[in-house]
Coordinates of C-alpha atoms in Angstrom, one line a residue:
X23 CA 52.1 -167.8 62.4
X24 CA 54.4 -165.6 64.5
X25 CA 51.6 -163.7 66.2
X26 CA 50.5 -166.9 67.9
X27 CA 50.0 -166.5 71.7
X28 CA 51.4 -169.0 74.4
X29 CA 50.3 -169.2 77.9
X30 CA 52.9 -170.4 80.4
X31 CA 51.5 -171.7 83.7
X32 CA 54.4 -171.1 86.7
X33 CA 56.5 -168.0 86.7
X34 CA 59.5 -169.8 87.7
X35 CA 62.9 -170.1 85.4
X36 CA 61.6 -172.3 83.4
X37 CA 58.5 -170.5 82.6
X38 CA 60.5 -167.4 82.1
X39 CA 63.2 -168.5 80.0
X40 CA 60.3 -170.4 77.6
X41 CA 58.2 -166.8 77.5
X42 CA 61.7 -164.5 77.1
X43 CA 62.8 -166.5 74.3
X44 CA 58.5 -166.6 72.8
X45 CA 58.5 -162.7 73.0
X46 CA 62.0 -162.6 70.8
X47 CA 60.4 -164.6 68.4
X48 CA 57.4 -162.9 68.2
X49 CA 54.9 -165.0 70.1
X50 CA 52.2 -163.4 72.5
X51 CA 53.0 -164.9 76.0
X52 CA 51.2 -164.7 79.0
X53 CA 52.5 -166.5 82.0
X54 CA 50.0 -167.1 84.9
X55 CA 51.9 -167.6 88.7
X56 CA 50.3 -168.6 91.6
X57 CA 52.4 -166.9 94.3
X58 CA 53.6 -163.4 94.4
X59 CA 57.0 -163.6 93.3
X60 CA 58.9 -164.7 90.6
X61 CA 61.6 -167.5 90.5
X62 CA 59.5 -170.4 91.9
X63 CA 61.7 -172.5 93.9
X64 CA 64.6 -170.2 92.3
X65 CA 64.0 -168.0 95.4
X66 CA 65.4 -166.7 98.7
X67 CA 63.7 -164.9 101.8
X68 CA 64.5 -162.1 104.5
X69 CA 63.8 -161.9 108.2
X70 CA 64.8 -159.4 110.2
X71 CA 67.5 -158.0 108.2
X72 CA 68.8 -161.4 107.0
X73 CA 68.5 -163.1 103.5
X74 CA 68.3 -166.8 103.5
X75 CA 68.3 -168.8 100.0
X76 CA 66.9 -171.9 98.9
X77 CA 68.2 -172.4 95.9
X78 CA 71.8 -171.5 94.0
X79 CA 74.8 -173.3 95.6
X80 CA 77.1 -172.7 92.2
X81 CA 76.0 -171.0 89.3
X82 CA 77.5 -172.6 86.2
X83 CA 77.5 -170.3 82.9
X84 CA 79.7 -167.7 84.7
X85 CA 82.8 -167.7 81.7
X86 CA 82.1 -165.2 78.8
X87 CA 81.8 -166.8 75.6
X88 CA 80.6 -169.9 76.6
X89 CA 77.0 -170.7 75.3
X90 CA 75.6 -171.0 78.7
X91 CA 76.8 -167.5 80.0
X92 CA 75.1 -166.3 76.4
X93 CA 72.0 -167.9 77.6
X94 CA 72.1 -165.7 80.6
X95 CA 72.5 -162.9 78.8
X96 CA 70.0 -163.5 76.5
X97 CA 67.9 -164.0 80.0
X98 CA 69.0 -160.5 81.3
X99 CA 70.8 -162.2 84.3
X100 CA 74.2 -161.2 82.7
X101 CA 76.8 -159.7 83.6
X102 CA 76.5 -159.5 87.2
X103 CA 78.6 -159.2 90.4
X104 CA 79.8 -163.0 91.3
X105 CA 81.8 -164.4 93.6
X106 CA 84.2 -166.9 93.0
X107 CA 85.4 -169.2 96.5
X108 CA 88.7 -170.6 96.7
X109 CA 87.2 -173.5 98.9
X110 CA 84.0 -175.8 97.6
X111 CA 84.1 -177.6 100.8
X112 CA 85.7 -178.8 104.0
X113 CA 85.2 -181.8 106.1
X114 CA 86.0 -181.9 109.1
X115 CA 86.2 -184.7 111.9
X116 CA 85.3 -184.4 115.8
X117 CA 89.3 -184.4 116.4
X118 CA 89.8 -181.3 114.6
X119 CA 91.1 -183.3 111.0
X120 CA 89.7 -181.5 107.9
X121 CA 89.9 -182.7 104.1
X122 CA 89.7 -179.1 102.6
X123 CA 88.6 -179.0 99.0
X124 CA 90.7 -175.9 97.2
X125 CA 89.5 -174.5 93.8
X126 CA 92.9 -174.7 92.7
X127 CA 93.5 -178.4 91.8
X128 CA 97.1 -177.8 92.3
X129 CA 96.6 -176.9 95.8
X130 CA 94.4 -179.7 96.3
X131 CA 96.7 -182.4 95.3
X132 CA 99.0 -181.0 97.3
X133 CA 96.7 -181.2 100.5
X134 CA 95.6 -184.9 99.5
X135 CA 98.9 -186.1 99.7
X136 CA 99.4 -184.4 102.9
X137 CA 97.0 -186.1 104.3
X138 CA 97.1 -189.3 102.9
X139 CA 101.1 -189.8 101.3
X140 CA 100.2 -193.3 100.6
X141 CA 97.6 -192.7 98.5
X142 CA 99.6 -190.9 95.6
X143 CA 98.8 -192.1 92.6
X144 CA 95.1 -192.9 93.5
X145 CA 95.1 -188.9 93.9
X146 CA 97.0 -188.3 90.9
X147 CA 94.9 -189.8 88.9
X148 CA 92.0 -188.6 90.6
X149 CA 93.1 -185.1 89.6
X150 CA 93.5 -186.2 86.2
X151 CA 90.0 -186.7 85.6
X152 CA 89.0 -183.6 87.1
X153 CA 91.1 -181.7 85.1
X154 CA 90.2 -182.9 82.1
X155 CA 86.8 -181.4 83.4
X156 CA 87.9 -177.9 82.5
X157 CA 87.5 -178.6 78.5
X158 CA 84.0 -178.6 79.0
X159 CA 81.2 -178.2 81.5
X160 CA 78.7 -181.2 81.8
X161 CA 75.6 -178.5 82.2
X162 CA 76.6 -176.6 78.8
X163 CA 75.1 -180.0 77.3
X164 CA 71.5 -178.1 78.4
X165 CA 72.2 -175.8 75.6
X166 CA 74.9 -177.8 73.9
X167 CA 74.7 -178.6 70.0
X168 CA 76.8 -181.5 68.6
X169 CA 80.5 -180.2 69.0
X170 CA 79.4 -180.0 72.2
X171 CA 78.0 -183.3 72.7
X172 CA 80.9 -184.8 71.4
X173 CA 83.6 -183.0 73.0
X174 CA 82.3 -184.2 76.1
X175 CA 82.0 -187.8 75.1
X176 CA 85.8 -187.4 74.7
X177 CA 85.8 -186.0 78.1
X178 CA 84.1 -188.8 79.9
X179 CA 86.2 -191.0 77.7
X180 CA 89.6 -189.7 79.2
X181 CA 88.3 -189.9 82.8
X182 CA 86.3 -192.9 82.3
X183 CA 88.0 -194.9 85.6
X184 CA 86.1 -192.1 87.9
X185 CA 83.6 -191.0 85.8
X186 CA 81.3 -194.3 86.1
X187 CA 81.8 -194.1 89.7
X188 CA 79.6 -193.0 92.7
X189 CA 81.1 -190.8 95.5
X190 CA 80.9 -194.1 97.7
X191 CA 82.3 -196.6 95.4
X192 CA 85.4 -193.7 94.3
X193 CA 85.9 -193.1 97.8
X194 CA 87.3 -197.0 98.0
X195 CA 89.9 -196.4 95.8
X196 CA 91.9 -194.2 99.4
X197 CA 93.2 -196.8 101.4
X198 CA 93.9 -193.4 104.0
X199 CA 90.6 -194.0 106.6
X200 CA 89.9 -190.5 107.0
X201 CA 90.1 -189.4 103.2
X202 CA 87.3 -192.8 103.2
X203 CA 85.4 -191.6 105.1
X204 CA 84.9 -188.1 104.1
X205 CA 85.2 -188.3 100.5
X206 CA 81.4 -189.3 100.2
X207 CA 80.3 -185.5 101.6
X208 CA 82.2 -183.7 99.6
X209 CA 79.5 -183.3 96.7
X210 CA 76.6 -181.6 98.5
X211 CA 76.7 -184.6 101.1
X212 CA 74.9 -186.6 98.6
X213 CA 77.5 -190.4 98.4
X214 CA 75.2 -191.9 96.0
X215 CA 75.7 -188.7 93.1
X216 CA 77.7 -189.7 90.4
X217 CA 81.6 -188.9 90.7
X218 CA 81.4 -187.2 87.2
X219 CA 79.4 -184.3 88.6
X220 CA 81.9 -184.1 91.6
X221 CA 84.9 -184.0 89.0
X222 CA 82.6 -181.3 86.6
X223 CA 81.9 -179.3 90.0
X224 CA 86.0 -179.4 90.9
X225 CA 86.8 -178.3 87.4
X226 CA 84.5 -175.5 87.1
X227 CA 85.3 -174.1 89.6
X228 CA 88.4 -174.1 88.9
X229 CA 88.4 -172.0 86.3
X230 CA 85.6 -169.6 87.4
X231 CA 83.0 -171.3 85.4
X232 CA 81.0 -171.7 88.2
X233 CA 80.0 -168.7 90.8
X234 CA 78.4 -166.9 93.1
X235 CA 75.5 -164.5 91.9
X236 CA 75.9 -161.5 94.9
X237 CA 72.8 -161.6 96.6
X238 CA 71.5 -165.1 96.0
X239 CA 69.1 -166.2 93.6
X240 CA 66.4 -163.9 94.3
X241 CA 67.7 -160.9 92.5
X242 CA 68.9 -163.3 90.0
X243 CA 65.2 -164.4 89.2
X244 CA 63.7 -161.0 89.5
X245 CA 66.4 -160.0 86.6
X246 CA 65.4 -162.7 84.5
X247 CA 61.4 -161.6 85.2
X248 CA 62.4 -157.5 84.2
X249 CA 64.4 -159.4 80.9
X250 CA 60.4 -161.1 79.8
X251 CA 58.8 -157.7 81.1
X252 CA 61.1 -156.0 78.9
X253 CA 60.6 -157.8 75.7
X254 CA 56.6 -157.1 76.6
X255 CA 55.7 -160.1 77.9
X256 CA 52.3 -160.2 80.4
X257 CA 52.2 -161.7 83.9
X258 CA 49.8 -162.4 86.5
X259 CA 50.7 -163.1 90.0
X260 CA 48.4 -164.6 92.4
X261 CA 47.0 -167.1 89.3
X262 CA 46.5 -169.8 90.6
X263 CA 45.7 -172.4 87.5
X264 CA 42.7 -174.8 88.4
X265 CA 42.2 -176.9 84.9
X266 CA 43.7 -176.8 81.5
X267 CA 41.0 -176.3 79.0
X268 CA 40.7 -178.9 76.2
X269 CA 39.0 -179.2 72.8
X270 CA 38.0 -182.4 71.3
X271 CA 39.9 -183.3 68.5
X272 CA 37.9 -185.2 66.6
X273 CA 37.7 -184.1 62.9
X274 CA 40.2 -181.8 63.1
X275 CA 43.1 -181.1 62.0
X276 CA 45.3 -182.8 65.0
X277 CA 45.1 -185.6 63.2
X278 CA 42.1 -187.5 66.4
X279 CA 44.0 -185.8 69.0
X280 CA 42.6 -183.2 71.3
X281 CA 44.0 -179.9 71.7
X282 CA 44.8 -177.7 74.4
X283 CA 43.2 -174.2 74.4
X284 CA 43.7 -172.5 77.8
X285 CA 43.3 -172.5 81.1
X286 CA 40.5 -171.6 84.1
X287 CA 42.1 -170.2 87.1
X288 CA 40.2 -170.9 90.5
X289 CA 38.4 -167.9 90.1
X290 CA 36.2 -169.2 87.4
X291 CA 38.3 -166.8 84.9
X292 CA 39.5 -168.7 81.9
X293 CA 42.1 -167.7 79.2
X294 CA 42.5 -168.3 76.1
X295 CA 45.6 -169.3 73.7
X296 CA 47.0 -171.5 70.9
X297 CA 49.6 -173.5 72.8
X298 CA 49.3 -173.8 75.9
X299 CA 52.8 -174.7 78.6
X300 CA 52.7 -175.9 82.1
X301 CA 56.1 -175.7 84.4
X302 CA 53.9 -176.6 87.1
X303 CA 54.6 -179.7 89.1
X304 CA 54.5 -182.8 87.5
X305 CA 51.4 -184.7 89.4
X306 CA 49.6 -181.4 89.4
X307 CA 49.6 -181.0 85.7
X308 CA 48.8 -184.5 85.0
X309 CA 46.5 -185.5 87.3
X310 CA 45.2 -182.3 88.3
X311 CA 44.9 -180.2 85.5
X312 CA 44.3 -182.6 82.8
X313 CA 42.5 -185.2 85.1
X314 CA 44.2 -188.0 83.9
X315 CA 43.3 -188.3 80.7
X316 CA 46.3 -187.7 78.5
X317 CA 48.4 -190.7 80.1
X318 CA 50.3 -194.0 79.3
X319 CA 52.1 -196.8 81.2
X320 CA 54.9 -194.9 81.1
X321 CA 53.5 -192.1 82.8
X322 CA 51.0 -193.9 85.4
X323 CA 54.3 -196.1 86.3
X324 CA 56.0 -193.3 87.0
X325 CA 53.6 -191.5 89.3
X326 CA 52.8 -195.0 91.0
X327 CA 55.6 -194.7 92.9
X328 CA 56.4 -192.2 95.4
X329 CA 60.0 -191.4 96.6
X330 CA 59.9 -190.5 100.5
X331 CA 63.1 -189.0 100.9
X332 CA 63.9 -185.8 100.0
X333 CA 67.4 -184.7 99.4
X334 CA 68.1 -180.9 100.9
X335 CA 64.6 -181.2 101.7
X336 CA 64.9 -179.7 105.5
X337 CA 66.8 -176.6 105.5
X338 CA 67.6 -174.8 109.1
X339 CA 68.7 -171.0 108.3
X340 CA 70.5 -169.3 111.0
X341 CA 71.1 -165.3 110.9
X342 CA 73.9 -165.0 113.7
X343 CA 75.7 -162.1 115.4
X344 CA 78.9 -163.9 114.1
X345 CA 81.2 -163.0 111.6
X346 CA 81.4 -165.9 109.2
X347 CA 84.2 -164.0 106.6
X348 CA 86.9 -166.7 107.6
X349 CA 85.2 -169.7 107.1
X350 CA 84.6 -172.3 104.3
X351 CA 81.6 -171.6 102.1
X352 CA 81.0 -175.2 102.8
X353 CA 81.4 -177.3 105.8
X354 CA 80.4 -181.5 106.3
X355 CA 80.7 -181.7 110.4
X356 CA 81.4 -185.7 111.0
X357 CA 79.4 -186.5 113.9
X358 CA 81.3 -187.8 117.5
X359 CA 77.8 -189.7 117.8
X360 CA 75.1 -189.7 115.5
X361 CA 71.9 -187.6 116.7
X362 CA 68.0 -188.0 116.1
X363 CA 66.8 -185.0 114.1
X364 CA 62.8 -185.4 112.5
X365 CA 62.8 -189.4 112.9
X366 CA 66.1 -189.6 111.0
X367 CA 69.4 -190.6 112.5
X368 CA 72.8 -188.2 111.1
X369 CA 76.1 -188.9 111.2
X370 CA 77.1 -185.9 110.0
X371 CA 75.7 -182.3 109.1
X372 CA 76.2 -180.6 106.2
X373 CA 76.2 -176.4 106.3
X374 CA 76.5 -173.5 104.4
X375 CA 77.6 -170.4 105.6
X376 CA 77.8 -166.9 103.5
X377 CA 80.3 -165.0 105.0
X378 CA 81.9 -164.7 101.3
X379 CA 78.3 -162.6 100.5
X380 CA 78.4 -159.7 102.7
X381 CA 75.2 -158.5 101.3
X382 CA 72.9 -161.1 102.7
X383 CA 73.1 -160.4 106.8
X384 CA 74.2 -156.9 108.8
X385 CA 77.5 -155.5 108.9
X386 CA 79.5 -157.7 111.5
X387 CA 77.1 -160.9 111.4
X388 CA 76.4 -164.2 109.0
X389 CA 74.2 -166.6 108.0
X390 CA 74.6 -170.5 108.4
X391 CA 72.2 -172.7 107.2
X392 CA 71.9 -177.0 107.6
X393 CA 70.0 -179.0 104.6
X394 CA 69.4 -182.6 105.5
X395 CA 67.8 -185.1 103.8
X396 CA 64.4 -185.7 105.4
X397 CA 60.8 -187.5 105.0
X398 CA 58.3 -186.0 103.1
X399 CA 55.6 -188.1 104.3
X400 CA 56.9 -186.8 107.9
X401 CA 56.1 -183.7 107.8
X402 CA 52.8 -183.8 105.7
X403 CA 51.5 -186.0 108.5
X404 CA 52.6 -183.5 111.1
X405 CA 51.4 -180.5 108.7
X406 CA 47.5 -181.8 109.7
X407 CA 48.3 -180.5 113.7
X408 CA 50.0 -177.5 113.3
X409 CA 51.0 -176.9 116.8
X410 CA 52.3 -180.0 116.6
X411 CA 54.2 -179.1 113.2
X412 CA 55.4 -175.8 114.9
X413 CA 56.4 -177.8 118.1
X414 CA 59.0 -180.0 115.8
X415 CA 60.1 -177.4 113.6
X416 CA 61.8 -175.3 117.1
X417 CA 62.7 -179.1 118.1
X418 CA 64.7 -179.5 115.0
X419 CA 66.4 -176.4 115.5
X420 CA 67.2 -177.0 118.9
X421 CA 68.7 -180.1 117.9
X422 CA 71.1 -178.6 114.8
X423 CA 71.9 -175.6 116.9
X424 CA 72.8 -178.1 119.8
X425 CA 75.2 -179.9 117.1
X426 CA 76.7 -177.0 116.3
X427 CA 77.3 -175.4 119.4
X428 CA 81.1 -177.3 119.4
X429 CA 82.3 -176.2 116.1
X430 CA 80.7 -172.5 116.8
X431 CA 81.4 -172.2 120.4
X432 CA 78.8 -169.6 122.1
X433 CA 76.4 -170.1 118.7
X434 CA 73.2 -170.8 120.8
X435 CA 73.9 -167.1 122.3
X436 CA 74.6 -166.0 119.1
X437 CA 71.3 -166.4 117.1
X438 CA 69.4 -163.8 116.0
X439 CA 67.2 -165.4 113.2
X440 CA 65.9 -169.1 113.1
X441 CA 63.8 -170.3 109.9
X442 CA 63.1 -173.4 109.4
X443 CA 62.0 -174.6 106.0
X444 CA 60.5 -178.4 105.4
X445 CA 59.0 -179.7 102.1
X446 CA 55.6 -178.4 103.6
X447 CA 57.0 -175.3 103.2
X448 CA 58.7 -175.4 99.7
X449 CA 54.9 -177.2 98.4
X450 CA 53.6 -174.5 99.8
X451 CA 54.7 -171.8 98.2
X452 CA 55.8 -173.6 95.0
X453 CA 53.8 -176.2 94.4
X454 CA 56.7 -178.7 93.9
X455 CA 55.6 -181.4 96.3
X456 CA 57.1 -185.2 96.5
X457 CA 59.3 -186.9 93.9
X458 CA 58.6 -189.8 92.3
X459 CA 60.8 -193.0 90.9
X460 CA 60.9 -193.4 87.2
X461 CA 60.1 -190.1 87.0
X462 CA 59.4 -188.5 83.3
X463 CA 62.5 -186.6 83.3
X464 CA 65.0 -187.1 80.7
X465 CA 67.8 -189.7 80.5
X466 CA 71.3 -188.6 79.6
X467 CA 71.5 -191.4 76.9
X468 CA 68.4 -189.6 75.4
X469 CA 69.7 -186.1 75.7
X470 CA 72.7 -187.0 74.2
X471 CA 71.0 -188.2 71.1
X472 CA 68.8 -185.1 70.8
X473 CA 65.4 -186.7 72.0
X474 CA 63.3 -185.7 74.8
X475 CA 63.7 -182.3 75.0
X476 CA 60.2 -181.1 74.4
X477 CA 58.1 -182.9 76.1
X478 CA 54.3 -183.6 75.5
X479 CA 51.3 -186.0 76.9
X480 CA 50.0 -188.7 74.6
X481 CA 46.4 -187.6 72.7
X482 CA 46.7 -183.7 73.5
X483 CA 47.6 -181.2 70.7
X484 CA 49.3 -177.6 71.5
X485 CA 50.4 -178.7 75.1
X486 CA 54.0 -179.1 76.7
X487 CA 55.7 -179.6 79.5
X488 CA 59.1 -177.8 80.5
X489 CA 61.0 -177.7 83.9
X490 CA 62.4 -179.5 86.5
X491 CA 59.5 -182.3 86.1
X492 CA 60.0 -183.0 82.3
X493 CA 63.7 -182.8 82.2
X494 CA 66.2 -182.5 84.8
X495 CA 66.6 -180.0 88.3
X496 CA 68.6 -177.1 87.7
X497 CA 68.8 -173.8 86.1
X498 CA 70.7 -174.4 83.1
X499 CA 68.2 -177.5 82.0
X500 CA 65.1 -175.7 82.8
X501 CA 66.6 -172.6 81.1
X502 CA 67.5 -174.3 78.1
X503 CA 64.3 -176.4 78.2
X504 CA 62.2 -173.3 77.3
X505 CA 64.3 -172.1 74.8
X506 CA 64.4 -175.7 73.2
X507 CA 60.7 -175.5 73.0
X508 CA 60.6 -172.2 71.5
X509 CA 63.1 -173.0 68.6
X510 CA 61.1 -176.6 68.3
X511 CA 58.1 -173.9 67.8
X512 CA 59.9 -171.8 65.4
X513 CA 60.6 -174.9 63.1
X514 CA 57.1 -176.0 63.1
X515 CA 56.2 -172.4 62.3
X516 CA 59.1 -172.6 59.4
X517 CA 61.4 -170.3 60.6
X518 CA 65.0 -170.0 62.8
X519 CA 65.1 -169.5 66.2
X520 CA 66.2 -165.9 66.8
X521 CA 67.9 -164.4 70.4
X522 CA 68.7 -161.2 71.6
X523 CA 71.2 -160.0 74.3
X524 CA 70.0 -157.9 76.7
X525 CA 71.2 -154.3 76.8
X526 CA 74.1 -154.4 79.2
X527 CA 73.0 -153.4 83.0
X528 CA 69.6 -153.6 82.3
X529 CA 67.6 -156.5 81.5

């Protein structure tokens, strides 16, 4: 049964990680993409000169040995030149008061008690809990077995007072004003994210665990694309998938159930294969290219109900004639007055600025970009009158630039570059379009005991589902996602999973 050929619909990490790990273990893959590039929303862009990205903030799986930074070399993204900061953040009021969040947790606690002496021993023990972070990262549970998993029980047991906290709820324990009203924003401006992955975050990078890839996450999926190329996978860009084709399973040996057998692509081309694996988005695949028909309550519940609001779903890039070297990698302006920007009110505007990445603007210059949580329905409405669409998108700029301006003085002069990227944009090019409550990803709980890890549709034989839409966002779950499927094919197949390292400096 090892000859047995896979087709993998979306050429993003998930779709590669599920073929590089097939082609080890001697499946025929195929993976079918519908845009011209690899990575799928693992992905940056250049304009005049400038890089912007879309995707990496901190790369966990950067310290040798661990299983995660095996992974990635079993991915061909491995070694690599990365870039470790010695600030994660700063936050910063209108009077010129900044909470500065150092790497080092010494220095840290240091700075916290400077700021707010009265709050000692909340800060101590805040500290506590992040480093007892360092004995194990939260996303090595994507590839973890069960040491693993219960290593890091014993870790959330240990910093349990913070660990079942939110950033907003943790950020009552400071009596301090300031540190209470900044501590939300200091994980990716996001106060309703569990504490744990703030603590995890701290920790990590820490101890270098967590990176920088040099040159974004472009080059980082183009290494893991060379990696499947390599082990002799097959690709096809500008695939665009229109219906996954089905055999009824009557009689057969799928015990009633029908059985995926390929795909037709739009051009009336159709391909063939014994199991068949869609990264696509979630609705797509469902609705789209199975028309509904392998579905339950569970799933119709979950795509009943849209989510709006998308987090980091406006992203304003700036390439500047400014050198950025000296500042944060990571800034949370607090607002004098909150501003209007797409039909949302902000208080405060969260940035990231590469200076620490030399490679992604011109000797001498930077780039900045905003991310702010925005309306999906906002823009799709807008999207039907482009000049209209167009018209806001240089609005919004305007606006962030305008914001700016005080922090950055002489910024609006500055510019070189604006891009503007909304979740038109990322469904667009990705096919990833709006979230939905109750989605079908997987709950911790359920990780943890070892379910839900392949994923499959009720009634339909030789299909699954990997990525971001069957389990959770994020590079090491969808990485380990494919090779959890492939292993889970292995073992029907009756034999052991089986990885390779790539040749070192070149996938």
């Amino acid at each position: 049964m090892a000859d047995r050929s896979i087709l993998i619909i979306g050429a993003g990490i998930a779709g590669l990680a599920t073929g590089c790990y097939a082609q080890m273990n001697g499946y025929r893959t195929k993976i079918l993409e519908m845009h011209t590039l690899p990575g799928g929303v693992c992905t940056s862009w250049q304009r005049k000169g400038y890089t912007f990205d879309g995707c990496i903030h901190h790369l966990a799986g950067c310290t040798p040995g661990t299983k995660l930074y095996r992974v990635w070399q079993e991915l061909g993204a491995m070694p690599r030149d990365l870039i470790h900061r010695e600030v994660v953040v700063q936050v910063e009021d209108p009077g010129g008061k900044a909470l500065t969040v150092h790497a080092d947790l010494d220095l840290l606690a240091d700075h916290l008690k400077q700021l707010a002496p009265a709050d000692a021993r909340v800060i101590d023990s805040y500290l506590r809990a992040a480093r007892a972070c360092r004995r194990l990262d939260m996303l090595e549970l994507a590839v973890a077995g069960p040491r693993e998993i219960a290593r890091a029980l014993l870790v959330s047991l240990s910093g349990l007072r913070w660990l079942r906290e939110t950033m907003v709820s943790a950020a009552d324990s400071f009596s301090d004003p300031f540190l209470r009203r900044a501590f939300p924003s200091i994980l990716y401006d996001e106060p309703e994210n569990p504490a744990a992955l703030h603590l995890n975050l701290l920790a990590q990078c820490e101890t270098g665990g967590f990176g920088w890839p040099a040159g974004g996450s472009r080059p980082f999926a183009e290494d893991v694309e060379r990696r499947y190329r390599a082990l002799g996978g097959e690709i096809h860009y500008r695939a665009q998938v229109d219906k996954v084709l089905v055999e009824d399973g009557q009689g057969k040996r799928t015990r009633e159930r029908d059985r995926a057998v390929g795909v037709r692509l739009a051009d009336g081309s159709e391909h063939r294969a014994d199991v068949i694996v869609s990264t696509a988005y979630g609705l797509a695949t469902v609705y789209d290219l199975l028309d509904g028909r392998y579905s339950n309550e569970r799933i119709r519940a979950a795509y009943s109900a849209p989510v709006d609001e998308v987090g980091m779903g406006l992203q304003v890039s700036l390439g500047v004639a400014r050198d950025l070297s000296g500042e944060p990698p990571a800034i949370v302006l607090l607002l004098p007055q909150p501003g209007e920007i797409a039909g949302r009110t902000y208080d405060r505007l969260s940035l990231e600025l590469f200076g620490f990445d030399p490679s992604l603007a011109p000797p001498g210059k930077g780039v900045l970009k905003v991310v702010l949580k925005t309306s999906y329905a906002y823009w799709r409405e807008l999207c039907e009158h482009p000049e209209r669409y167009r018209a806001e998108k240089e609005r919004v700029a305007d606006r962030v630039i305008g914001q700016l301006d005080p922090r950055f003085p002489d910024l609006r002069g500055q510019v070189d570059v604006i891009d503007v990227a909304t979740p038109v944009t990322i469904e667009h090019y990705t096919g990833n379009g709006q979230a939905f409550r109750g989605s079908l990803g997987i709950p911790l709980a359920g990780l943890l005991a070892g379910r839900g890890i392949v994923r499959t549709l009720p009634g339909l034989a030789d299909f699954y589902m990997v990525g971001q839409w069957a389990g959770f966002p994020g590079l090491p779950w969808v990485a380990g996602m494919g090779r959890s499927l492939v292993q889970h094919l292995c073992r029907h197949d009756g034999r052991p999973l089986v990885t390779t390292i790539a040749p070192h400096g070149a996938p």
